[in-house]
Amino acid sequence: MSLAQTLKRYIRLYALFIKNSVIAQMEYRTNFITGLLVETAYLFAKCLYVIVVYQTDLHIGSIGPDQILMFIGTYTFLTGIYWGLFGINFIKLPEHIRNGTLELLMTKPISLQFLVTLRHVDMGLALPNIIGGITMIVISWNKVNLDVNFYTVGGFIFFIIIGVIITYFLFLIPQILSFWFVKTSAIDDVSNSLWDFNNMPMTLYPKWAHFIGMYLIPIFIITNFGPLFLYDELKVSDVFWAAGVPFILISSMRLMWNKGLRNYSSASS
Amino acid sequence: MTLISVQNLTKHFEYYEKEQGLKSSFRNLLHRKKMVKAAVEQVSFEIKKGEMVAFLGPNGAGKTTTLKMLSGILHPSEGSASIMGFTPWERKNEFKKAMSIVMGQKSQLWWDLPAIDSFYLLKNIYDLSDENYNNTLNELVELLDVKHVLNIQVRRLSLGERMKLELIAALLHSPKVLFLDEPTIGLDFISQKNIREFLKKYNRDTQTTIILTSHYMKDIEDLCDRSIIINKGKLIYDGKISEIQSAFQRKKRMKISLSELLAREQFETLGSIKEYNGYDVVLEVENERFKEIAHLVLEQYPVQDLTIEDIPLEEGISLMYQKGEQDQ
Amino acid sequence: MKKYMLSFNMGIQNAIEYRFNFFLSLISIVFPIIIQTSIWIAAFNHSSEATLYGYNFTQMLLYTLLAALISRLVATGIEYEINEDIKNGGLNKYIIRPINYFMYKLSVFIGSKCLQYIVLSILIAIIVSGATFYTDEYELGVYKILVSVFILISSCILNFLISYIISAIAFWLTDVSYLFVVTTLLVNIVSGGVFPLEIFGNTVNRIFDFLPFKYTIYFPVNTLNGNLSGAAITSSLFIQWMWILVIYLLAKLVWRRAMTRYIAVGG
């Protein structure tokens, strides 16, 4: 099968996943509504940061509250994407491993990773953050008086897409640990807290944290680079690094995934 | 034509021991004791195309582990297997498309959706043509008589209906080999019977090779000519079912509780005494004679309670196992 | 009493079994602390005022650190367990056995929290003594230490009771495990576990005054960081205990009704 055909097949499958998820959610409206509630509560918690930023007239270097709002908005938007498309599957991976449903999925003639990590889509988790995030981005965009043209919007979207890709691989990696450990809720805790670093411009943090968040655990690229690009604060080398990181993450994630799977199929009975 | 050939298949796995109590919890903080268990040990056999074979054995004997290795889910620690020329645990897509596995306690259907949506997803996963898919689906739906539940959420269906749908899901792509792990577990009598009849017919019509594990004797008797008995990870019997039946199906076990004390001698002529304490007696009697003996006991002895049961599979197998050791 | 000791031991065993998780979860509270501390450093740097929201820099840093630790200290998570017990019929075991469900949950809970209590107390002690050592504007006498310990214990009791009463929702609504995520988060926010309650403004704070939540985190934190005067501590402590009593009685009432309902519908 050629690459184009394979790609077409997987896109068709993903469309089916989405369709099935939506049908299932409409059937179980309570789940959908509780999902909405949870994320609205989290959105509220994020707004506390906005409140503090504006009330204290927080300035980080040359960046003021209106600019900071762009970071919080991007972070909120990507949180919606993360939970709605990926997170909902990632947290099920330990369950799949524990009660053995992974075994049935392993016997299917398509990529196991695709099947496990993208099967469910949760609109309830996604919507509040996506709507809240876009609102913040638009408000900030206006208040800062940014141009709306192909270059700014296109560039911003480019970095958002890079952010989505990095999110997927970076946050899948810790879940793969559940191939080795039984109880992993703390891993979730840690990676969720790591994720929260993103709601502020990275220049807020000390230099060593920059370094870690840019090069070791590249979380800052996810939500910082879009706004930084808009404010013209990205170096050319940063752009190249951002474009390269996904490749590094994909290979390390695949390495771990295969190792975990091998461990699973040789250690359990 | 040999379709499956297995040689010296062995599976060891490690686990950690946890003793009861607080003290051992603290000890485990520092050091956990690693244990190795042999789930399957040096198992070899061959299976021909179109055969229907049963893996038989008590819980934890290694049946399911063997099945999982054959379907490519698990890696063996040693040994080899070839199914249609593939090594299962290489997990080639061609292999996956030619086989299927159903596990009695695990579902591959989406519970929140009607089965038909799951089937359509499987059509796309297995890349089936519309024509192929529609034909197979219609045939299976007809055979299993589930047309009326196709559009109902799987969650709302009975266990028996769900199992039928699981079977359809597994057979949509017309696999050449079908693995069934405890397909009738938890089902009521009629559903069990339906599923057995379906499997029998499907095997006959399509010549699909079927391997199933079960601990219900009835499943095995009805479906398979050949059974492979596994106990404590080792293969202890491979052959006709009718022959093992003679080993432990010839006798019935009778538990009698008495309201008065009776001497042991009173029972000696009836059958072999397995247990005796004056008030409770366990007898093993010949199959042909159990009605007559039950009658006799009820009439002549001060019986409080009387139960008759088959000799449990576990015991039958251990009987066979002992016999096997003696023969060597 | 012995059966509750056994339940307590079971809790400890569980905690030890999953020790990996406990230590990782300790790491995870470090991150929000870093984020918030960074925000306050930047805010105080940029601001011309000496205090923000009525806290000086030291008090604010102490607030951030202590609020995160005390949030963990008083956190329970029993809502999820009780929900499980109700949904899987596990509750039946306790109805037919001569064991009080509340006491049982409490014993297991304290057992599973033991390790956390010890570690968190040490961390709080280190932070408080560190603050005494580094700045002159902060002092904590023996008397205040004793009072603080008592307040912290009371806070744990109060929050346990609040969780216990919230978990009764599971009797009336099905599939509430998600909902408990919401309640936990909201309770934490209005208890002052994320930011000082002052950020909500005066009007909202007047409402908070009439709710029990601020007495679980906000109150002990402000006692420890030196923001509350002696008189304010005494009156708050009084209100805290009033809330403990009120919620205890309320919990009893709610649970009695819930249990009758539970038995009536047959689990």
mmCIF file of N, CA, C and O in Angstrom, chain A residues 30-31 34-35 37-38 41-42 44-45 48-49 51-52 55-60 88 91 122 125 181-187 189-190 193-194 196-200 204-206 208, chain C residues 18 20-25 27-32 34-36 38-40 42-44 46-47 52-53 72 174-176 178-179 181-182 185-186 189-190 194-195 198-201:
data_model
loop_
_atom_site.group_PDB
_atom_site.id
_atom_site.type_symbol
_atom_site.label_atom_id
_atom_site.label_comp_id
_atom_site.label_asym_id
_atom_site.label_seq_id
_atom_site.Cartn_x
_atom_site.Cartn_y
_atom_site.Cartn_z
ATOM 1 N N THR A 30 -25.134 12.752 30.131
ATOM 2 C CA THR A 30 -24.608 13.116 31.454
ATOM 3 C C THR A 30 -23.090 13.196 31.427
ATOM 4 O O THR A 30 -22.500 14.108 31.993
ATOM 5 N N ASN A 31 -22.462 12.220 30.740
ATOM 6 C CA ASN A 31 -21.001 12.249 30.631
ATOM 7 C C ASN A 31 -20.529 13.531 29.968
ATOM 8 O O ASN A 31 -19.566 14.157 30.395
ATOM 9 N N THR A 34 -21.084 16.434 32.446
ATOM 10 C CA THR A 34 -20.100 16.471 33.531
ATOM 11 C C THR A 34 -18.733 16.872 32.991
ATOM 12 O O THR A 34 -18.006 17.616 33.641
ATOM 13 N N GLY A 35 -18.416 16.397 31.771
ATOM 14 C CA GLY A 35 -17.154 16.800 31.139
ATOM 15 C C GLY A 35 -17.094 18.315 30.993
ATOM 16 O O GLY A 35 -16.097 18.954 31.330
ATOM 17 N N LEU A 37 -18.731 20.466 32.761
ATOM 18 C CA LEU A 37 -18.616 21.046 34.096
ATOM 19 C C LEU A 37 -17.175 21.039 34.586
ATOM 20 O O LEU A 37 -16.654 22.047 35.074
ATOM 21 N N VAL A 38 -16.522 19.869 34.452
ATOM 22 C CA VAL A 38 -15.146 19.750 34.929
ATOM 23 C C VAL A 38 -14.268 20.794 34.282
ATOM 24 O O VAL A 38 -13.530 21.532 34.940
ATOM 25 N N ALA A 41 -14.868 24.303 35.370
ATOM 26 C CA ALA A 41 -14.252 24.562 36.671
ATOM 27 C C ALA A 41 -12.761 24.857 36.513
ATOM 28 O O ALA A 41 -12.223 25.772 37.136
ATOM 29 N N TYR A 42 -12.101 24.057 35.655
ATOM 30 C CA TYR A 42 -10.676 24.307 35.435
ATOM 31 C C TYR A 42 -10.442 25.658 34.761
ATOM 32 O O TYR A 42 -9.483 26.359 35.058
ATOM 33 N N PHE A 44 -12.258 28.208 35.138
ATOM 34 C CA PHE A 44 -12.411 29.179 36.227
ATOM 35 C C PHE A 44 -11.101 29.326 37.002
ATOM 36 O O PHE A 44 -10.654 30.434 37.299
ATOM 37 N N ALA A 45 -10.462 28.176 37.291
ATOM 38 C CA ALA A 45 -9.182 28.224 38.009
ATOM 39 C C ALA A 45 -8.132 28.987 37.206
ATOM 40 O O ALA A 45 -7.328 29.733 37.762
ATOM 41 N N LEU A 48 -8.388 32.706 37.472
ATOM 42 C CA LEU A 48 -7.791 33.301 38.676
ATOM 43 C C LEU A 48 -6.444 33.925 38.336
ATOM 44 O O LEU A 48 -6.092 34.986 38.825
ATOM 45 N N TYR A 49 -5.695 33.239 37.487
ATOM 46 C CA TYR A 49 -4.392 33.771 37.090
ATOM 47 C C TYR A 49 -4.576 35.076 36.322
ATOM 48 O O TYR A 49 -3.821 36.031 36.513
ATOM 49 N N ILE A 51 -7.023 37.142 36.668
ATOM 50 C CA ILE A 51 -7.383 38.146 37.668
ATOM 51 C C ILE A 51 -6.137 38.705 38.347
ATOM 52 O O ILE A 51 -5.931 39.922 38.422
ATOM 53 N N VAL A 52 -5.271 37.791 38.803
ATOM 54 C CA VAL A 52 -4.065 38.234 39.502
ATOM 55 C C VAL A 52 -3.174 39.058 38.580
ATOM 56 O O VAL A 52 -2.651 40.103 38.978
ATOM 57 N N GLN A 55 -4.920 42.491 38.207
ATOM 58 C CA GLN A 55 -4.998 43.258 39.463
ATOM 59 C C GLN A 55 -3.633 43.760 39.920
ATOM 60 O O GLN A 55 -3.518 44.845 40.470
ATOM 61 N N THR A 56 -2.595 42.947 39.719
ATOM 62 C CA THR A 56 -1.280 43.385 40.173
ATOM 63 C C THR A 56 -0.533 44.116 39.067
ATOM 64 O O THR A 56 0.613 44.494 39.250
ATOM 65 N N ASP A 57 -1.205 44.282 37.896
ATOM 66 C CA ASP A 57 -0.581 44.922 36.739
ATOM 67 C C ASP A 57 0.788 44.296 36.472
ATOM 68 O O ASP A 57 1.812 44.980 36.406
ATOM 69 N N LEU A 58 0.767 42.980 36.366
ATOM 70 C CA LEU A 58 2.006 42.207 36.248
ATOM 71 C C LEU A 58 2.767 42.542 34.962
ATOM 72 O O LEU A 58 2.205 42.512 33.865
ATOM 73 N N HIS A 59 4.021 42.865 35.106
ATOM 74 C CA HIS A 59 4.890 43.073 33.943
ATOM 75 C C HIS A 59 6.060 42.117 34.006
ATOM 76 O O HIS A 59 6.708 41.997 35.038
ATOM 77 N N ILE A 60 6.286 41.419 32.899
ATOM 78 C CA ILE A 60 7.454 40.541 32.826
ATOM 79 C C ILE A 60 8.322 41.079 31.717
ATOM 80 O O ILE A 60 8.007 40.920 30.534
ATOM 81 N N ILE A 88 -7.927 12.185 26.894
ATOM 82 C CA ILE A 88 -8.994 11.239 27.190
ATOM 83 C C ILE A 88 -8.578 9.804 26.833
ATOM 84 O O ILE A 88 -8.973 8.854 27.494
ATOM 85 N N ILE A 91 -5.233 8.669 29.338
ATOM 86 C CA ILE A 91 -5.499 8.181 30.687
ATOM 87 C C ILE A 91 -6.107 6.776 30.675
ATOM 88 O O ILE A 91 -6.116 6.101 31.685
ATOM 89 N N ASP A 122 -13.440 13.722 23.064
ATOM 90 C CA ASP A 122 -14.416 14.161 24.045
ATOM 91 C C ASP A 122 -14.695 15.653 23.900
ATOM 92 O O ASP A 122 -13.901 16.496 24.301
ATOM 93 N N LEU A 125 -14.933 17.834 27.138
ATOM 94 C CA LEU A 125 -13.678 18.300 27.725
ATOM 95 C C LEU A 125 -13.057 19.398 26.879
ATOM 96 O O LEU A 125 -12.367 20.280 27.385
ATOM 97 N N PHE A 181 4.658 0.037 35.512
ATOM 98 C CA PHE A 181 4.150 0.275 36.862
ATOM 99 C C PHE A 181 2.641 0.090 36.915
ATOM 100 O O PHE A 181 1.942 0.417 35.964
ATOM 101 N N VAL A 182 2.183 -0.399 38.070
ATOM 102 C CA VAL A 182 0.752 -0.685 38.166
ATOM 103 C C VAL A 182 -0.069 0.582 38.365
ATOM 104 O O VAL A 182 -0.986 0.881 37.623
ATOM 105 N N LYS A 183 0.281 1.341 39.387
ATOM 106 C CA LYS A 183 -0.519 2.514 39.693
ATOM 107 C C LYS A 183 0.220 3.756 39.222
ATOM 108 O O LYS A 183 1.333 4.005 39.626
ATOM 109 N N THR A 184 -0.415 4.523 38.350
ATOM 110 C CA THR A 184 0.333 5.602 37.723
ATOM 111 C C THR A 184 -0.339 6.947 37.869
ATOM 112 O O THR A 184 -0.013 7.876 37.158
ATOM 113 N N SER A 185 -1.302 7.065 38.802
ATOM 114 C CA SER A 185 -2.012 8.331 38.882
ATOM 115 C C SER A 185 -1.060 9.479 39.217
ATOM 116 O O SER A 185 -1.286 10.608 38.826
ATOM 117 N N ALA A 186 0.034 9.180 39.919
ATOM 118 C CA ALA A 186 0.986 10.231 40.253
ATOM 119 C C ALA A 186 1.713 10.729 39.011
ATOM 120 O O ALA A 186 2.063 11.901 38.921
ATOM 121 N N ILE A 187 1.921 9.821 38.042
ATOM 122 C CA ILE A 187 2.549 10.244 36.800
ATOM 123 C C ILE A 187 1.648 11.280 36.131
ATOM 124 O O ILE A 187 2.108 12.296 35.612
ATOM 125 N N ASP A 189 -0.411 13.232 37.681
ATOM 126 C CA ASP A 189 -0.284 14.456 38.473
ATOM 127 C C ASP A 189 0.920 15.266 38.020
ATOM 128 O O ASP A 189 0.822 16.459 37.786
ATOM 129 N N VAL A 190 2.053 14.587 37.917
ATOM 130 C CA VAL A 190 3.283 15.308 37.575
ATOM 131 C C VAL A 190 3.183 15.908 36.184
ATOM 132 O O VAL A 190 3.477 17.079 35.984
ATOM 133 N N SER A 193 0.905 18.853 36.103
ATOM 134 C CA SER A 193 1.474 20.075 36.696
ATOM 135 C C SER A 193 2.518 20.683 35.780
ATOM 136 O O SER A 193 2.648 21.894 35.696
ATOM 137 N N LEU A 194 3.264 19.809 35.093
ATOM 138 C CA LEU A 194 4.239 20.311 34.132
ATOM 139 C C LEU A 194 3.525 21.136 33.060
ATOM 140 O O LEU A 194 3.977 22.208 32.670
ATOM 141 N N ASP A 196 0.963 22.840 33.341
ATOM 142 C CA ASP A 196 0.512 24.139 33.840
ATOM 143 C C ASP A 196 1.580 25.234 33.789
ATOM 144 O O ASP A 196 1.264 26.408 33.878
ATOM 145 N N PHE A 197 2.843 24.823 33.640
ATOM 146 C CA PHE A 197 3.901 25.823 33.507
ATOM 147 C C PHE A 197 3.664 26.728 32.316
ATOM 148 O O PHE A 197 4.169 27.829 32.225
ATOM 149 N N ASN A 198 2.894 26.186 31.380
ATOM 150 C CA ASN A 198 2.707 26.866 30.118
ATOM 151 C C ASN A 198 1.776 28.051 30.162
ATOM 152 O O ASN A 198 1.633 28.757 29.190
ATOM 153 N N ASN A 199 1.073 28.247 31.262
ATOM 154 C CA ASN A 199 0.080 29.311 31.217
ATOM 155 C C ASN A 199 0.692 30.689 31.416
ATOM 156 O O ASN A 199 0.001 31.669 31.415
ATOM 157 N N MET A 200 2.000 30.741 31.595
ATOM 158 C CA MET A 200 2.668 32.037 31.750
ATOM 159 C C MET A 200 3.826 32.122 30.758
ATOM 160 O O MET A 200 4.375 31.097 30.358
ATOM 161 N N LEU A 204 9.012 34.513 32.769
ATOM 162 C CA LEU A 204 8.691 34.674 34.178
ATOM 163 C C LEU A 204 9.628 33.852 35.049
ATOM 164 O O LEU A 204 9.913 34.219 36.194
ATOM 165 N N TYR A 205 10.120 32.761 34.511
ATOM 166 C CA TYR A 205 10.881 31.814 35.324
ATOM 167 C C TYR A 205 12.370 32.080 35.239
ATOM 168 O O TYR A 205 12.840 32.735 34.307
ATOM 169 N N PRO A 206 13.112 31.546 36.196
ATOM 170 C CA PRO A 206 14.561 31.720 36.164
ATOM 171 C C PRO A 206 15.200 31.076 34.933
ATOM 172 O O PRO A 206 14.594 30.225 34.279
ATOM 173 N N TRP A 208 17.546 28.872 34.450
ATOM 174 C CA TRP A 208 17.722 27.411 34.370
ATOM 175 C C TRP A 208 16.417 26.720 33.971
ATOM 176 O O TRP A 208 16.415 25.718 33.279
ATOM 177 N N TYR C 18 1.859 1.732 47.446
ATOM 178 C CA TYR C 18 1.906 2.699 46.347
ATOM 179 C C TYR C 18 2.802 3.881 46.678
ATOM 180 O O TYR C 18 2.492 5.010 46.362
ATOM 181 N N PHE C 20 5.619 4.818 45.561
ATOM 182 C CA PHE C 20 6.131 5.483 44.366
ATOM 183 C C PHE C 20 5.225 6.659 44.003
ATOM 184 O O PHE C 20 5.667 7.759 43.723
ATOM 185 N N ASN C 21 3.927 6.376 44.047
ATOM 186 C CA ASN C 21 2.953 7.401 43.729
ATOM 187 C C ASN C 21 2.971 8.555 44.704
ATOM 188 O O ASN C 21 2.835 9.699 44.329
ATOM 189 N N PHE C 22 3.115 8.233 45.982
ATOM 190 C CA PHE C 22 3.080 9.291 46.973
ATOM 191 C C PHE C 22 4.225 10.266 46.771
ATOM 192 O O PHE C 22 4.033 11.474 46.778
ATOM 193 N N PHE C 23 5.423 9.736 46.548
ATOM 194 C CA PHE C 23 6.549 10.644 46.414
ATOM 195 C C PHE C 23 6.474 11.450 45.121
ATOM 196 O O PHE C 23 6.806 12.627 45.090
ATOM 197 N N LEU C 24 5.995 10.797 44.078
ATOM 198 C CA LEU C 24 5.798 11.548 42.837
ATOM 199 C C LEU C 24 4.774 12.656 43.023
ATOM 200 O O LEU C 24 4.936 13.766 42.527
ATOM 201 N N SER C 25 3.712 12.349 43.799
ATOM 202 C CA SER C 25 2.673 13.362 43.972
ATOM 203 C C SER C 25 3.199 14.533 44.803
ATOM 204 O O SER C 25 2.718 15.645 44.693
ATOM 205 N N ILE C 27 6.258 15.649 44.403
ATOM 206 C CA ILE C 27 6.969 16.455 43.412
ATOM 207 C C ILE C 27 5.985 17.348 42.668
ATOM 208 O O ILE C 27 6.265 18.498 42.373
ATOM 209 N N SER C 28 4.794 16.803 42.421
ATOM 210 C CA SER C 28 3.847 17.546 41.591
ATOM 211 C C SER C 28 3.325 18.802 42.281
ATOM 212 O O SER C 28 2.791 19.675 41.617
ATOM 213 N N ILE C 29 3.452 18.901 43.619
ATOM 214 C CA ILE C 29 3.010 20.167 44.204
ATOM 215 C C ILE C 29 4.092 21.230 44.106
ATOM 216 O O ILE C 29 3.841 22.402 44.316
ATOM 217 N N VAL C 30 5.307 20.785 43.762
ATOM 218 C CA VAL C 30 6.389 21.755 43.632
ATOM 219 C C VAL C 30 6.130 22.683 42.443
ATOM 220 O O VAL C 30 6.378 23.882 42.513
ATOM 221 N N PHE C 31 5.594 22.119 41.364
ATOM 222 C CA PHE C 31 5.442 22.913 40.147
ATOM 223 C C PHE C 31 4.505 24.122 40.306
ATOM 224 O O PHE C 31 4.898 25.240 39.969
ATOM 225 N N PRO C 32 3.291 23.916 40.808
ATOM 226 C CA PRO C 32 2.445 25.104 41.004
ATOM 227 C C PRO C 32 3.097 26.119 41.932
ATOM 228 O O PRO C 32 2.963 27.342 41.716
ATOM 229 N N ILE C 34 6.259 26.770 42.164
ATOM 230 C CA ILE C 34 7.236 27.536 41.376
ATOM 231 C C ILE C 34 6.521 28.582 40.506
ATOM 232 O O ILE C 34 6.928 29.743 40.450
ATOM 233 N N ILE C 35 5.428 28.149 39.857
ATOM 234 C CA ILE C 35 4.703 29.084 38.984
ATOM 235 C C ILE C 35 4.230 30.302 39.783
ATOM 236 O O ILE C 35 4.486 31.456 39.415
ATOM 237 N N GLN C 36 3.557 30.029 40.909
ATOM 238 C CA GLN C 36 2.983 31.134 41.659
ATOM 239 C C GLN C 36 4.050 32.011 42.301
ATOM 240 O O GLN C 36 3.940 33.244 42.294
ATOM 241 N N SER C 38 6.980 32.566 41.155
ATOM 242 C CA SER C 38 7.531 33.410 40.096
ATOM 243 C C SER C 38 6.626 34.592 39.817
ATOM 244 O O SER C 38 7.090 35.716 39.604
ATOM 245 N N ILE C 39 5.298 34.325 39.809
ATOM 246 C CA ILE C 39 4.361 35.425 39.565
ATOM 247 C C ILE C 39 4.496 36.481 40.661
ATOM 248 O O ILE C 39 4.592 37.685 40.371
ATOM 249 N N TRP C 40 4.553 36.040 41.911
ATOM 250 C CA TRP C 40 4.632 37.017 43.006
ATOM 251 C C TRP C 40 5.943 37.776 42.992
ATOM 252 O O TRP C 40 5.970 38.974 43.249
ATOM 253 N N ALA C 42 7.692 38.550 40.378
ATOM 254 C CA ALA C 42 7.566 39.559 39.321
ATOM 255 C C ALA C 42 6.619 40.677 39.744
ATOM 256 O O ALA C 42 6.885 41.860 39.502
ATOM 257 N N ALA C 43 5.514 40.303 40.402
ATOM 258 C CA ALA C 43 4.525 41.311 40.791
ATOM 259 C C ALA C 43 5.098 42.281 41.822
ATOM 260 O O ALA C 43 4.947 43.495 41.704
ATOM 261 N N PHE C 44 5.797 41.747 42.835
ATOM 262 C CA PHE C 44 6.379 42.627 43.856
ATOM 263 C C PHE C 44 7.504 43.466 43.275
ATOM 264 O O PHE C 44 7.707 44.609 43.667
ATOM 265 N N HIS C 46 7.666 44.643 40.257
ATOM 266 C CA HIS C 46 7.139 45.687 39.415
ATOM 267 C C HIS C 46 6.325 46.708 40.206
ATOM 268 O O HIS C 46 6.246 47.875 39.866
ATOM 269 N N SER C 47 5.720 46.256 41.308
ATOM 270 C CA SER C 47 4.828 47.124 42.063
ATOM 271 C C SER C 47 5.616 48.098 42.934
ATOM 272 O O SER C 47 6.687 47.780 43.439
ATOM 273 N N LEU C 52 0.873 43.566 48.692
ATOM 274 C CA LEU C 52 -0.147 43.286 47.687
ATOM 275 C C LEU C 52 -1.240 42.500 48.390
ATOM 276 O O LEU C 52 -0.945 41.529 49.093
ATOM 277 N N TYR C 53 -2.470 42.932 48.194
ATOM 278 C CA TYR C 53 -3.612 42.277 48.837
ATOM 279 C C TYR C 53 -3.446 42.211 50.361
ATOM 280 O O TYR C 53 -3.969 41.309 51.018
ATOM 281 N N ARG C 72 -2.555 19.760 50.415
ATOM 282 C CA ARG C 72 -2.262 18.327 50.398
ATOM 283 C C ARG C 72 -2.560 17.683 51.749
ATOM 284 O O ARG C 72 -3.064 16.579 51.839
ATOM 285 N N THR C 174 -26.092 9.286 39.761
ATOM 286 C CA THR C 174 -25.243 8.203 39.283
ATOM 287 C C THR C 174 -24.063 8.792 38.540
ATOM 288 O O THR C 174 -24.125 9.890 38.008
ATOM 289 N N ASP C 175 -22.984 8.019 38.530
ATOM 290 C CA ASP C 175 -21.787 8.424 37.807
ATOM 291 C C ASP C 175 -21.321 9.836 38.169
ATOM 292 O O ASP C 175 -21.380 10.754 37.367
ATOM 293 N N VAL C 176 -20.858 9.983 39.395
ATOM 294 C CA VAL C 176 -20.480 11.307 39.853
ATOM 295 C C VAL C 176 -18.973 11.480 40.010
ATOM 296 O O VAL C 176 -18.526 12.505 40.492
ATOM 297 N N TYR C 178 -16.703 12.176 38.026
ATOM 298 C CA TYR C 178 -16.263 13.408 37.375
ATOM 299 C C TYR C 178 -16.642 14.639 38.208
ATOM 300 O O TYR C 178 -15.882 15.579 38.352
ATOM 301 N N LEU C 179 -17.869 14.563 38.732
ATOM 302 C CA LEU C 179 -18.389 15.697 39.480
ATOM 303 C C LEU C 179 -17.504 15.987 40.690
ATOM 304 O O LEU C 179 -17.310 17.137 41.079
ATOM 305 N N VAL C 181 -14.369 15.720 40.838
ATOM 306 C CA VAL C 181 -13.215 16.505 40.397
ATOM 307 C C VAL C 181 -13.563 17.987 40.520
ATOM 308 O O VAL C 181 -12.778 18.801 41.003
ATOM 309 N N VAL C 182 -14.783 18.314 40.086
ATOM 310 C CA VAL C 182 -15.236 19.708 40.139
ATOM 311 C C VAL C 182 -15.319 20.187 41.583
ATOM 312 O O VAL C 182 -14.763 21.237 41.930
ATOM 313 N N LEU C 185 -11.914 20.679 43.200
ATOM 314 C CA LEU C 185 -11.227 21.857 42.695
ATOM 315 C C LEU C 185 -11.856 23.137 43.252
ATOM 316 O O LEU C 185 -11.151 24.026 43.751
ATOM 317 N N LEU C 186 -13.186 23.218 43.189
ATOM 318 C CA LEU C 186 -13.849 24.435 43.652
ATOM 319 C C LEU C 186 -13.647 24.638 45.154
ATOM 320 O O LEU C 186 -13.363 25.753 45.602
ATOM 321 N N ILE C 189 -10.296 26.016 45.708
ATOM 322 C CA ILE C 189 -10.171 27.435 45.350
ATOM 323 C C ILE C 189 -10.797 28.322 46.427
ATOM 324 O O ILE C 189 -10.164 29.265 46.899
ATOM 325 N N VAL C 190 -12.031 27.999 46.833
ATOM 326 C CA VAL C 190 -12.695 28.877 47.800
ATOM 327 C C VAL C 190 -12.162 28.669 49.216
ATOM 328 O O VAL C 190 -12.504 29.406 50.129
ATOM 329 N N VAL C 194 -5.385 27.956 46.223
ATOM 330 C CA VAL C 194 -4.642 28.337 45.028
ATOM 331 C C VAL C 194 -4.029 29.736 45.201
ATOM 332 O O VAL C 194 -2.822 29.910 45.128
ATOM 333 N N PHE C 195 -4.893 30.710 45.440
ATOM 334 C CA PHE C 195 -4.432 32.071 45.694
ATOM 335 C C PHE C 195 -5.078 32.560 46.988
ATOM 336 O O PHE C 195 -6.105 32.025 47.410
ATOM 337 N N GLU C 198 -8.189 37.072 49.110
ATOM 338 C CA GLU C 198 -8.349 38.514 48.888
ATOM 339 C C GLU C 198 -8.485 38.867 47.413
ATOM 340 O O GLU C 198 -9.053 39.904 47.076
ATOM 341 N N ILE C 199 -7.969 37.998 46.507
ATOM 342 C CA ILE C 199 -8.038 38.350 45.084
ATOM 343 C C ILE C 199 -9.476 38.404 44.586
ATOM 344 O O ILE C 199 -9.746 38.955 43.532
ATOM 345 N N PHE C 200 -10.418 37.846 45.351
ATOM 346 C CA PHE C 200 -11.804 37.848 44.905
ATOM 347 C C PHE C 200 -12.513 39.167 45.226
ATOM 348 O O PHE C 200 -13.663 39.359 44.847
ATOM 349 N N GLY C 201 -11.858 40.048 45.954
ATOM 350 C CA GLY C 201 -12.484 41.327 46.286
ATOM 351 C C GLY C 201 -13.321 41.249 47.546
ATOM 352 O O GLY C 201 -13.623 40.164 48.048
#
